[in-house]
Amino acid sequence: MDMIDDARPAEQRWLLLIHQLPTKPAYFRVKIWRRLQGIGAVAVKNTVYALPANAETQEDFEWLLKEIVEGGGEAMVCEARLVDGLSDGQVRSLFDAARDEDYEALIKEARALSAKLVATTAQDESAELSGQVRRLRKRLMEIAAIDFFGATGRLSAESLIAGLEARIAEDKDMTEEQPQAVTNLVGRVWVTRQGVHVDRIACAWLIRRFIDPDAVIRFVPGKGYVPKAGELRFDMFEGEITHEGDRCSFEVLLGRAGLIDPALQPIAEIVHDIDLKDGKFGREEATGIGHLIAGVAMANKDDEQRIAQGSPIFDNLYQYFRTKRG
């Protein structure tokens, strides 16, 4: 009798974005292409882009799908396993090749900047080079966030940039102000999508820490939910408080609530960089906090538990930035 081999590796699941864009305006096509690059998707066919399947990548594709449809295009997202044609290994190699190309470009810039640092003695020029090193670190974080399978070029890029940083002293000061009291959002029932991750966990923390300590938060399906009277939807399609332009829901909620505490701003930047993966703020803390939140999500299926486990992370961040003043 033939025995079934149970030792076979688990199949890789993929998310596929299949889309069609309008021919005009041209800038919209460029915008969507840049967004695809920013979330790390690779083309497996002309209008078919892939990402490894998980909660974060699904959310990335869902937001992009919404953007495409609002711009007059057509799109759908599906989960798939590869049966014939491309193998899982071949698709992984597409991701690795794309990231290694990014790392190689970064390595060239780092080497050129290293030569400039050795040659310069002027204080003004050193300050300018310091800014360029921070830009390289920001770019490395952007690439690492979408390096799903561990491309080989990361170690070399990390080593070079760490060496540059070791030669540069940075001094950054921020003024501290007291947070404004918030009363206009008290007593509302807050509603968000099930399967909370960084943006929604951060929003829930902000609501209960600064807006309404007794706030009720409900978790509902992401699609088809009809809000009841008195409810506020956050980080949901067509929600009252959700992504606006290139701002994540946490940033929008900060503005809507009128919170001006300077210690909350770097937290907003960290949440933005983790959630949108565009490296807009280049917060060096984003990678570590992103891993912590991902661990919380993996260990807890219940949304209230995710918020309960994730909130102390933001409590500690808040205290850190109040103490650090920047």
Tab-separated table of C-alpha atoms in Angstrom:
chain	number	residue	atom	x	y	z
A	1	MET	CA	0.000	0.000	0.000
A	2	ASP	CA	1.320	3.439	-0.940
A	3	MET	CA	1.638	5.845	1.966
A	4	ILE	CA	0.773	9.540	1.671
A	5	ASP	CA	3.723	11.756	2.468
A	6	ASP	CA	2.598	14.052	5.309
A	7	ALA	CA	5.980	15.748	5.400
A	8	ARG	CA	5.315	17.885	2.339
A	9	PRO	CA	5.815	21.621	2.881
A	10	ALA	CA	2.675	23.656	3.460
A	11	GLU	CA	1.332	25.352	0.361
A	12	GLN	CA	1.946	29.078	0.059
A	13	ARG	CA	-1.241	31.091	-0.211
A	14	TRP	CA	-1.195	34.200	-2.379
A	15	LEU	CA	-3.383	37.243	-2.754
A	16	LEU	CA	-3.901	38.434	-6.314
A	17	LEU	CA	-5.049	41.913	-7.302
A	18	ILE	CA	-6.560	41.810	-10.773
A	19	HIS	CA	-7.291	45.269	-12.087
A	20	GLN	CA	-7.989	47.449	-15.076
A	21	LEU	CA	-7.256	51.175	-14.992
A	22	PRO	CA	-8.817	53.940	-17.087
A	23	THR	CA	-6.575	55.273	-19.844
A	24	LYS	CA	-6.878	58.807	-18.495
A	25	PRO	CA	-5.726	60.615	-16.487
A	26	ALA	CA	-2.161	59.370	-16.902
A	27	TYR	CA	-1.125	60.452	-13.418
A	28	PHE	CA	-3.648	58.017	-11.907
A	29	ARG	CA	-1.927	55.059	-13.572
A	30	VAL	CA	1.422	56.274	-12.233
A	31	LYS	CA	-0.091	56.747	-8.781
A	32	ILE	CA	-1.430	53.160	-8.653
A	33	TRP	CA	1.866	51.770	-9.944
A	34	ARG	CA	3.722	53.608	-7.181
A	35	ARG	CA	1.262	52.342	-4.582
A	36	LEU	CA	1.839	48.772	-5.810
A	37	GLN	CA	5.575	49.274	-5.493
A	38	GLY	CA	5.129	50.775	-2.059
A	39	ILE	CA	3.286	47.757	-0.646
A	40	GLY	CA	5.775	45.357	-2.239
A	41	ALA	CA	3.474	43.697	-4.780
A	42	VAL	CA	5.043	42.014	-7.819
A	43	ALA	CA	3.516	41.527	-11.245
A	44	VAL	CA	2.826	37.922	-12.201
A	45	LYS	CA	0.873	39.000	-15.292
A	46	ASN	CA	0.373	42.351	-16.979
A	47	THR	CA	-2.506	43.469	-14.745
A	48	VAL	CA	-2.199	40.843	-12.003
A	49	TYR	CA	-0.147	41.624	-8.900
A	50	ALA	CA	0.648	39.239	-6.057
A	51	LEU	CA	1.343	39.452	-2.338
A	52	PRO	CA	1.806	36.649	0.203
A	53	ALA	CA	-1.532	36.115	1.938
A	54	ASN	CA	-1.916	37.472	5.450
A	55	ALA	CA	-4.132	39.971	7.264
A	56	GLU	CA	-1.869	42.956	6.607
A	57	THR	CA	-1.369	42.331	2.892
A	58	GLN	CA	-5.089	41.738	2.446
A	59	GLU	CA	-5.762	45.106	4.044
A	60	ASP	CA	-3.178	46.728	1.745
A	61	PHE	CA	-4.894	45.299	-1.332
A	62	GLU	CA	-8.368	46.233	-0.039
A	63	TRP	CA	-7.398	49.879	0.380
A	64	LEU	CA	-5.785	49.873	-3.065
A	65	LEU	CA	-8.858	48.234	-4.602
A	66	LYS	CA	-10.996	51.017	-3.115
A	67	GLU	CA	-8.610	53.610	-4.562
A	68	ILE	CA	-8.750	52.019	-8.023
A	69	VAL	CA	-12.547	51.832	-8.077
A	70	GLU	CA	-12.898	55.420	-6.851
A	71	GLY	CA	-10.566	56.474	-9.675
A	72	GLY	CA	-12.814	54.906	-12.310
A	73	GLY	CA	-11.035	51.565	-12.674
A	74	GLU	CA	-12.067	47.980	-12.004
A	75	ALA	CA	-10.431	45.599	-9.554
A	76	MET	CA	-10.882	42.416	-7.584
A	77	VAL	CA	-8.809	40.656	-4.931
A	78	CYS	CA	-8.723	36.881	-4.634
A	79	GLU	CA	-6.807	34.331	-2.580
A	80	ALA	CA	-5.142	31.592	-4.591
A	81	ARG	CA	-2.701	28.716	-4.572
A	82	LEU	CA	-0.517	28.043	-7.577
A	83	VAL	CA	-1.335	24.846	-9.423
A	84	ASP	CA	0.526	25.077	-12.724
A	85	GLY	CA	2.695	27.542	-14.625
A	86	LEU	CA	4.491	29.536	-11.949
A	87	SER	CA	5.611	27.697	-8.820
A	88	ASP	CA	5.648	29.140	-5.312
A	89	GLY	CA	9.440	29.212	-5.451
A	90	GLN	CA	9.436	31.161	-8.699
A	91	VAL	CA	7.071	33.768	-7.288
A	92	ARG	CA	9.184	34.079	-4.133
A	93	SER	CA	12.196	34.646	-6.364
A	94	LEU	CA	10.344	37.546	-8.019
A	95	PHE	CA	9.943	39.177	-4.604
A	96	ASP	CA	13.588	38.516	-3.684
A	97	ALA	CA	14.834	39.907	-7.007
A	98	ALA	CA	12.776	43.078	-6.580
A	99	ARG	CA	14.041	43.641	-3.041
A	100	ASP	CA	17.669	42.847	-3.911
A	101	GLU	CA	17.466	45.462	-6.657
A	102	ASP	CA	16.217	47.963	-4.063
A	103	TYR	CA	18.968	47.012	-1.605
A	104	GLU	CA	21.670	47.289	-4.285
A	105	ALA	CA	20.600	50.833	-5.143
A	106	LEU	CA	20.696	51.677	-1.445
A	107	ILE	CA	24.153	50.122	-1.029
A	108	LYS	CA	25.545	52.265	-3.863
A	109	GLU	CA	24.185	55.424	-2.230
A	110	ALA	CA	25.562	54.400	1.158
A	111	ARG	CA	29.044	53.786	-0.248
A	112	ALA	CA	29.066	57.154	-2.010
A	113	LEU	CA	27.918	58.884	1.157
A	114	SER	CA	30.563	57.087	3.199
A	115	ALA	CA	33.260	58.521	0.942
A	116	LYS	CA	31.842	62.027	1.425
A	117	LEU	CA	31.815	61.630	5.200
A	118	VAL	CA	35.479	60.645	5.200
A	119	ALA	CA	36.404	63.641	3.058
A	120	THR	CA	34.421	66.404	4.787
A	121	THR	CA	35.381	68.405	7.862
A	122	ALA	CA	32.998	71.353	7.559
A	123	GLN	CA	30.267	71.380	10.226
A	124	ASP	CA	27.537	72.621	7.872
A	125	GLU	CA	28.339	69.946	5.323
A	126	SER	CA	28.392	67.270	8.035
A	127	ALA	CA	24.903	68.326	9.116
A	128	GLU	CA	23.694	67.977	5.539
A	129	LEU	CA	25.239	64.515	5.256
A	130	SER	CA	23.575	63.549	8.519
A	131	GLY	CA	20.221	64.270	6.911
A	132	GLN	CA	21.168	62.092	3.968
A	133	VAL	CA	22.045	59.214	6.311
A	134	ARG	CA	18.630	59.518	7.955
A	135	ARG	CA	17.079	59.388	4.498
A	136	LEU	CA	18.961	56.151	3.766
A	137	ARG	CA	17.751	54.637	7.043
A	138	LYS	CA	14.208	55.622	6.160
A	139	ARG	CA	14.521	53.976	2.775
A	140	LEU	CA	15.992	50.816	4.324
A	141	MET	CA	12.980	50.593	6.628
A	142	GLU	CA	10.639	50.964	3.670
A	143	ILE	CA	12.342	48.131	1.795
A	144	ALA	CA	12.580	45.850	4.850
A	145	ALA	CA	8.847	46.273	5.505
A	146	ILE	CA	8.057	44.676	2.135
A	147	ASP	CA	10.933	42.150	2.137
A	148	PHE	CA	8.590	39.223	2.714
A	149	PHE	CA	11.051	36.375	2.169
A	150	GLY	CA	14.373	37.773	3.387
A	151	ALA	CA	16.349	38.873	0.325
A	152	THR	CA	20.108	38.504	0.667
A	153	GLY	CA	20.958	42.175	0.133
A	154	ARG	CA	19.481	43.390	3.401
A	155	LEU	CA	22.435	42.456	5.620
A	156	SER	CA	24.922	44.403	3.496
A	157	ALA	CA	22.682	47.461	3.332
A	158	GLU	CA	22.025	47.353	7.084
A	159	SER	CA	25.719	47.042	7.869
A	160	LEU	CA	26.703	49.997	5.691
A	161	ILE	CA	24.012	52.296	7.038
A	162	ALA	CA	24.729	51.313	10.652
A	163	GLY	CA	28.377	52.225	10.019
A	164	LEU	CA	27.358	55.624	8.692
A	165	GLU	CA	25.105	56.255	11.674
A	166	ALA	CA	27.909	55.362	14.070
A	167	ARG	CA	29.893	58.356	12.736
A	168	ILE	CA	27.127	60.902	13.073
A	169	ALA	CA	25.698	62.442	16.260
A	170	GLU	CA	22.085	63.578	16.070
A	171	ASP	CA	20.431	66.072	18.364
A	172	LYS	CA	16.711	66.598	18.146
A	173	ASP	CA	14.550	68.737	20.466
A	174	MET	CA	10.787	69.174	20.610
A	175	THR	CA	8.708	71.417	22.849
A	176	GLU	CA	6.149	69.756	25.081
A	177	GLU	CA	2.613	70.962	25.573
A	178	GLN	CA	-0.265	69.660	27.683
A	179	PRO	CA	-3.005	67.759	25.834
A	180	GLN	CA	-6.341	69.463	25.342
A	181	ALA	CA	-9.383	67.953	27.017
A	182	VAL	CA	-11.722	66.121	24.677
A	183	THR	CA	-15.451	65.965	25.415
A	184	ASN	CA	-17.277	66.130	22.076
A	185	LEU	CA	-16.815	62.420	21.297
A	186	VAL	CA	-17.726	61.054	24.731
A	187	GLY	CA	-20.600	58.610	25.070
A	188	ARG	CA	-20.492	57.307	21.518
A	189	VAL	CA	-20.388	53.667	20.484
A	190	TRP	CA	-17.295	53.077	18.365
A	191	VAL	CA	-17.426	50.474	15.593
A	192	THR	CA	-14.597	48.976	13.574
A	193	ARG	CA	-13.784	45.956	11.458
A	194	GLN	CA	-13.037	42.578	12.984
A	195	GLY	CA	-9.423	41.399	12.968
A	196	VAL	CA	-7.905	44.610	14.331
A	197	HIS	CA	-4.279	45.425	13.587
A	198	VAL	CA	-1.979	48.372	14.226
A	199	ASP	CA	-4.142	51.301	13.070
A	200	ARG	CA	-7.305	50.060	14.783
A	201	ILE	CA	-5.484	48.967	17.948
A	202	ALA	CA	-3.860	52.406	18.158
A	203	CYS	CA	-7.210	54.135	17.570
A	204	ALA	CA	-8.860	52.060	20.310
A	205	TRP	CA	-6.030	52.968	22.692
A	206	LEU	CA	-6.375	56.670	21.836
A	207	ILE	CA	-10.153	56.581	22.325
A	208	ARG	CA	-10.004	54.955	25.744
A	209	ARG	CA	-6.905	56.815	26.959
A	210	PHE	CA	-7.697	60.374	25.820
A	211	ILE	CA	-11.265	60.616	24.549
A	212	ASP	CA	-13.613	58.378	26.542
A	213	PRO	CA	-12.228	55.916	29.135
A	214	ASP	CA	-15.582	54.104	29.203
A	215	ALA	CA	-15.971	53.905	25.422
A	216	VAL	CA	-17.741	50.856	24.020
A	217	ILE	CA	-15.991	49.434	20.961
A	218	ARG	CA	-17.774	46.920	18.755
A	219	PHE	CA	-16.227	44.718	16.074
A	220	VAL	CA	-18.259	43.998	12.958
A	221	PRO	CA	-17.750	42.525	9.462
A	222	GLY	CA	-15.820	44.861	7.209
A	223	LYS	CA	-18.416	44.875	4.453
A	224	GLY	CA	-22.154	45.344	4.482
A	225	TYR	CA	-22.471	46.709	8.010
A	226	VAL	CA	-25.225	49.311	8.494
A	227	PRO	CA	-24.363	51.682	11.376
A	228	LYS	CA	-26.893	52.308	14.132
A	229	ALA	CA	-27.775	55.707	15.584
A	230	GLY	CA	-25.021	57.085	17.790
A	231	GLU	CA	-22.288	54.843	16.372
A	232	LEU	CA	-19.013	56.097	14.946
A	233	ARG	CA	-17.182	53.838	12.492
A	234	PHE	CA	-13.390	54.051	12.450
A	235	ASP	CA	-10.913	52.542	10.003
A	236	MET	CA	-13.755	51.198	7.869
A	237	PHE	CA	-14.775	51.836	4.292
A	238	GLU	CA	-17.060	54.889	4.287
A	239	GLY	CA	-16.545	55.265	8.031
A	240	GLU	CA	-16.877	58.566	9.828
A	241	ILE	CA	-13.225	58.389	10.877
A	242	THR	CA	-11.021	56.511	8.433
A	243	HIS	CA	-8.139	57.030	6.002
A	244	GLU	CA	-8.123	60.454	4.369
A	245	GLY	CA	-5.636	61.057	1.566
A	246	ASP	CA	-2.309	59.678	2.739
A	247	ARG	CA	-3.281	59.827	6.435
A	248	CYS	CA	-4.094	56.687	8.406
A	249	SER	CA	-7.142	56.530	10.683
A	250	PHE	CA	-5.096	57.275	13.813
A	251	GLU	CA	-3.851	60.531	12.272
A	252	VAL	CA	-7.378	61.486	11.231
A	253	LEU	CA	-8.736	60.692	14.712
A	254	LEU	CA	-6.039	62.853	16.331
A	255	GLY	CA	-7.122	65.824	14.243
A	256	ARG	CA	-10.841	65.177	14.657
A	257	ALA	CA	-10.472	64.959	18.439
A	258	GLY	CA	-8.349	68.102	18.622
A	259	LEU	CA	-5.515	66.381	20.493
A	260	ILE	CA	-2.324	68.437	20.264
A	261	ASP	CA	-0.095	66.659	22.787
A	262	PRO	CA	3.342	66.570	21.081
A	263	ALA	CA	4.004	63.089	22.492
A	264	LEU	CA	1.141	61.749	20.376
A	265	GLN	CA	2.587	63.016	17.095
A	266	PRO	CA	5.531	60.580	16.905
A	267	ILE	CA	3.134	57.753	17.779
A	268	ALA	CA	0.948	58.832	14.845
A	269	GLU	CA	4.016	58.794	12.604
A	270	ILE	CA	4.970	55.289	13.756
A	271	VAL	CA	1.425	53.990	13.181
A	272	HIS	CA	1.391	55.649	9.749
A	273	ASP	CA	4.697	54.080	8.684
A	274	ILE	CA	3.628	50.607	9.848
A	275	ASP	CA	0.104	50.784	8.437
A	276	LEU	CA	0.700	52.480	5.085
A	277	LYS	CA	4.241	51.182	4.503
A	278	ASP	CA	5.137	54.316	2.584
A	279	GLY	CA	8.012	55.351	4.862
A	280	LYS	CA	6.652	58.904	4.954
A	281	PHE	CA	8.102	59.697	8.381
A	282	GLY	CA	10.958	57.194	8.495
A	283	ARG	CA	10.450	56.495	12.200
A	284	GLU	CA	13.215	54.164	13.347
A	285	GLU	CA	10.850	52.646	15.918
A	286	ALA	CA	8.347	51.461	13.291
A	287	THR	CA	9.958	48.105	12.515
A	288	GLY	CA	10.160	46.985	16.144
A	289	ILE	CA	6.678	48.213	17.063
A	290	GLY	CA	5.316	46.585	13.907
A	291	HIS	CA	6.771	43.237	14.991
A	292	LEU	CA	5.306	43.614	18.493
A	293	ILE	CA	1.827	44.358	17.150
A	294	ALA	CA	2.075	41.482	14.657
A	295	GLY	CA	2.962	39.190	17.564
A	296	VAL	CA	-0.057	40.392	19.532
A	297	ALA	CA	-2.318	39.738	16.530
A	298	MET	CA	-0.896	36.259	15.963
A	299	ALA	CA	-1.275	35.278	19.624
A	300	ASN	CA	-4.816	36.623	20.073
A	301	LYS	CA	-7.751	35.952	17.764
A	302	ASP	CA	-10.182	37.934	19.939
A	303	ASP	CA	-10.223	41.641	19.081
A	304	GLU	CA	-10.681	42.874	22.654
A	305	GLN	CA	-7.693	40.761	23.664
A	306	ARG	CA	-5.623	42.293	20.863
A	307	ILE	CA	-6.507	45.764	22.120
A	308	ALA	CA	-5.851	44.760	25.724
A	309	GLN	CA	-2.424	43.374	24.799
A	310	GLY	CA	-1.583	46.142	22.337
A	311	SER	CA	-2.584	49.143	24.468
A	312	PRO	CA	0.357	48.820	26.930
A	313	ILE	CA	2.694	49.096	23.936
A	314	PHE	CA	1.232	52.509	23.142
A	315	ASP	CA	1.142	53.473	26.838
A	316	ASN	CA	4.886	52.861	27.003
A	317	LEU	CA	5.503	54.700	23.746
A	318	TYR	CA	3.557	57.675	25.002
A	319	GLN	CA	5.531	57.803	28.247
A	320	TYR	CA	8.771	57.443	26.299
A	321	PHE	CA	8.029	60.395	24.020
A	322	ARG	CA	6.812	62.562	26.917
A	323	THR	CA	10.111	61.897	28.660
A	324	LYS	CA	12.281	62.123	25.550
A	325	ARG	CA	10.606	65.318	24.361
A	326	GLY	CA	10.840	64.303	20.687
